[in-house]
């Protein structure tokens, strides 16, 4: 509870700055920033035991996170990798005292693709047990998941966050492509 209590204002503030940097009216930024008020973020604890043959096993399959922002503590053992179109999979070394911040699918939709959600996976370690913990920051399920800047041609169709989560649960990594216009 203490962790959640501290993470929420941090995630709220980050979201506020990210939304503010888009070309949308201040009131809308406020409404959106407040839309996370009623919900408490989800915390996920991940445990990756050592694996004798790490080349053939993944700790977590490639995915994007569904909600707005994820704040992740890697606990000093590397394993997290991001996919970059130009390079392929790259490792993200843990930085003491720092959180990794992922943009999730919902923020990609709100920003009309300006903040692409991060495609990532986790590898395992031959002799070290890795632990990580993530705080998933999301709006209420009834919030609209649609591009906020109405002056732009929307690249995603309008739906609620609940509807998008249902599409994601069914179609996994195909979900974003399915809601693109
Ligand atoms: C996740 C995730 C990464 C990690 O929980 O969604 O991507 O390093 N975790 O455990
Ligand atoms: Ni993830």
Short mmCIF file of C-alpha atoms in Angstrom, two decimals, residues 9-163:
data_model
loop_
_atom_site.label_atom_id
_atom_site.label_comp_id
_atom_site.label_asym_id
_atom_site.label_seq_id
_atom_site.Cartn_x
_atom_site.Cartn_y
_atom_site.Cartn_z
CA UNK A 9 1.43 10.79 -7.66
CA UNK A 10 4.64 10.15 -9.59
CA UNK A 11 2.77 8.45 -12.44
CA UNK A 12 0.11 11.18 -12.39
CA UNK A 13 2.75 13.85 -12.71
CA UNK A 14 4.53 12.09 -15.56
CA UNK A 15 1.23 11.62 -17.38
CA UNK A 16 0.38 15.27 -16.87
CA UNK A 17 3.67 16.40 -18.47
CA UNK A 18 3.32 13.96 -21.35
CA UNK A 19 -0.24 15.08 -22.12
CA UNK A 20 0.71 18.72 -21.74
CA UNK A 21 3.36 18.33 -24.42
CA UNK A 22 0.65 17.36 -26.92
CA UNK A 23 -1.33 20.00 -28.74
CA UNK A 24 -4.52 19.64 -26.70
CA UNK A 25 -6.50 22.09 -24.54
CA UNK A 26 -5.44 22.43 -20.91
CA UNK A 27 -8.92 21.47 -19.63
CA UNK A 28 -8.67 18.16 -21.43
CA UNK A 29 -5.26 17.50 -19.90
CA UNK A 30 -6.82 18.20 -16.50
CA UNK A 31 -9.81 15.93 -17.15
CA UNK A 32 -7.51 13.17 -18.25
CA UNK A 33 -5.07 13.59 -15.43
CA UNK A 34 -8.03 13.44 -13.02
CA UNK A 35 -9.49 10.38 -14.70
CA UNK A 36 -6.92 8.30 -12.85
CA UNK A 37 -8.13 9.63 -9.49
CA UNK A 38 -10.82 7.05 -8.94
CA UNK A 39 -8.64 4.10 -9.75
CA UNK A 40 -5.72 2.67 -7.89
CA UNK A 41 -2.91 1.36 -10.05
CA UNK A 42 -2.15 -2.33 -10.23
CA UNK A 43 1.08 -3.70 -8.86
CA UNK A 44 2.66 -6.75 -10.44
CA UNK A 45 5.48 -8.68 -8.83
CA UNK A 46 7.58 -10.72 -11.25
CA UNK A 47 9.92 -13.54 -10.28
CA UNK A 48 12.28 -15.17 -12.79
CA UNK A 49 14.16 -18.15 -11.32
CA UNK A 50 17.60 -19.07 -12.74
CA UNK A 51 17.45 -21.16 -15.91
CA UNK A 52 20.18 -23.63 -16.98
CA UNK A 53 19.64 -22.85 -20.67
CA UNK A 54 18.67 -19.17 -20.93
CA UNK A 55 19.10 -19.03 -24.71
CA UNK A 56 16.04 -21.19 -25.22
CA UNK A 57 13.71 -19.69 -22.65
CA UNK A 58 12.06 -16.30 -22.15
CA UNK A 59 10.97 -14.93 -18.79
CA UNK A 60 8.18 -12.90 -20.34
CA UNK A 61 7.09 -13.12 -23.98
CA UNK A 62 7.26 -9.97 -26.16
CA UNK A 63 4.37 -7.63 -25.39
CA UNK A 64 3.30 -4.04 -24.93
CA UNK A 65 1.67 -2.92 -21.68
CA UNK A 66 -2.03 -2.11 -22.04
CA UNK A 67 -2.68 0.94 -19.88
CA UNK A 68 -1.15 4.44 -19.83
CA UNK A 69 2.23 4.19 -18.14
CA UNK A 70 4.19 1.44 -16.40
CA UNK A 71 6.82 2.24 -13.80
CA UNK A 72 9.15 -0.70 -13.33
CA UNK A 73 11.90 -1.42 -10.83
CA UNK A 74 14.35 -4.00 -12.20
CA UNK A 75 16.06 -4.62 -8.85
CA UNK A 76 19.65 -4.50 -10.22
CA UNK A 77 19.60 -7.60 -12.43
CA UNK A 78 19.30 -7.08 -16.17
CA UNK A 79 16.88 -9.05 -18.35
CA UNK A 80 14.51 -6.45 -19.75
CA UNK A 81 14.84 -5.84 -23.49
CA UNK A 82 13.14 -3.45 -25.90
CA UNK A 83 12.62 -3.91 -29.58
CA UNK A 84 13.88 -1.22 -31.91
CA UNK A 85 13.05 -1.47 -35.61
CA UNK A 86 16.58 -0.46 -36.62
CA UNK A 87 18.59 -2.61 -34.19
CA UNK A 88 16.36 -5.40 -32.89
CA UNK A 89 16.31 -6.40 -29.20
CA UNK A 90 18.36 -4.18 -26.90
CA UNK A 91 18.96 -4.67 -23.18
CA UNK A 92 18.04 -2.03 -20.66
CA UNK A 93 20.64 -2.10 -17.88
CA UNK A 94 19.20 -1.45 -14.42
CA UNK A 95 20.11 1.96 -13.02
CA UNK A 96 20.23 2.04 -9.20
CA UNK A 97 17.37 4.07 -7.79
CA UNK A 98 15.70 4.57 -11.18
CA UNK A 99 12.43 3.30 -12.59
CA UNK A 100 11.93 2.24 -16.18
CA UNK A 101 8.90 4.03 -17.65
CA UNK A 102 6.93 2.31 -20.39
CA UNK A 103 4.34 3.97 -22.55
CA UNK A 104 1.32 1.66 -22.80
CA UNK A 105 -1.18 1.11 -25.62
CA UNK A 106 -3.80 3.48 -24.16
CA UNK A 107 -1.33 6.36 -24.16
CA UNK A 108 -0.37 5.53 -27.75
CA UNK A 109 -4.07 5.83 -28.67
CA UNK A 110 -4.59 9.07 -26.70
CA UNK A 111 -1.52 10.64 -28.29
CA UNK A 112 -2.62 9.50 -31.77
CA UNK A 113 0.59 7.51 -32.14
CA UNK A 114 2.99 10.25 -30.99
CA UNK A 115 4.01 8.18 -27.95
CA UNK A 116 4.29 4.65 -29.33
CA UNK A 117 3.84 1.88 -26.78
CA UNK A 118 7.03 0.04 -25.95
CA UNK A 119 7.40 -3.52 -27.24
CA UNK A 120 9.46 -5.44 -24.69
CA UNK A 121 10.33 -8.87 -23.33
CA UNK A 122 12.32 -10.39 -20.49
CA UNK A 123 15.20 -12.85 -20.78
CA UNK A 124 16.28 -15.15 -17.96
CA UNK A 125 19.59 -15.53 -16.22
CA UNK A 126 21.65 -18.70 -15.95
CA UNK A 127 22.44 -18.42 -12.26
CA UNK A 128 20.68 -15.39 -10.81
CA UNK A 129 17.14 -15.16 -9.59
CA UNK A 130 15.63 -11.94 -10.89
CA UNK A 131 12.79 -10.05 -9.25
CA UNK A 132 11.05 -6.99 -10.63
CA UNK A 133 8.00 -5.03 -9.69
CA UNK A 134 5.78 -2.90 -11.85
CA UNK A 135 3.19 -0.23 -11.19
CA UNK A 136 0.59 -0.06 -13.97
CA UNK A 137 -1.04 3.36 -14.16
CA UNK A 138 -4.40 3.48 -15.88
CA UNK A 139 -7.54 5.58 -16.16
CA UNK A 140 -10.98 4.37 -15.13
CA UNK A 141 -12.34 1.65 -17.42
CA UNK A 142 -15.16 3.96 -18.57
CA UNK A 143 -12.77 6.62 -19.90
CA UNK A 144 -12.71 7.08 -23.66
CA UNK A 145 -9.72 5.55 -25.43
CA UNK A 146 -9.43 7.81 -28.44
CA UNK A 147 -6.98 10.40 -29.80
CA UNK A 148 -7.23 13.61 -27.76
CA UNK A 149 -6.19 16.12 -30.39
CA UNK A 150 -9.37 16.68 -32.35
CA UNK A 151 -7.57 18.86 -34.91
CA UNK A 152 -5.73 15.79 -36.17
CA UNK A 153 -6.99 12.95 -38.31
CA UNK A 154 -7.52 10.12 -35.80
CA UNK A 155 -5.39 7.04 -36.42
CA UNK A 156 -7.40 4.89 -33.96
CA UNK A 157 -11.11 4.35 -33.59
CA UNK A 158 -13.02 5.59 -30.53
CA UNK A 159 -13.85 3.14 -27.77
CA UNK A 160 -13.75 2.96 -23.99
CA UNK A 161 -10.71 1.75 -22.13
CA UNK A 162 -12.80 -1.25 -21.07
CA UNK A 163 -13.49 -2.14 -24.71
#
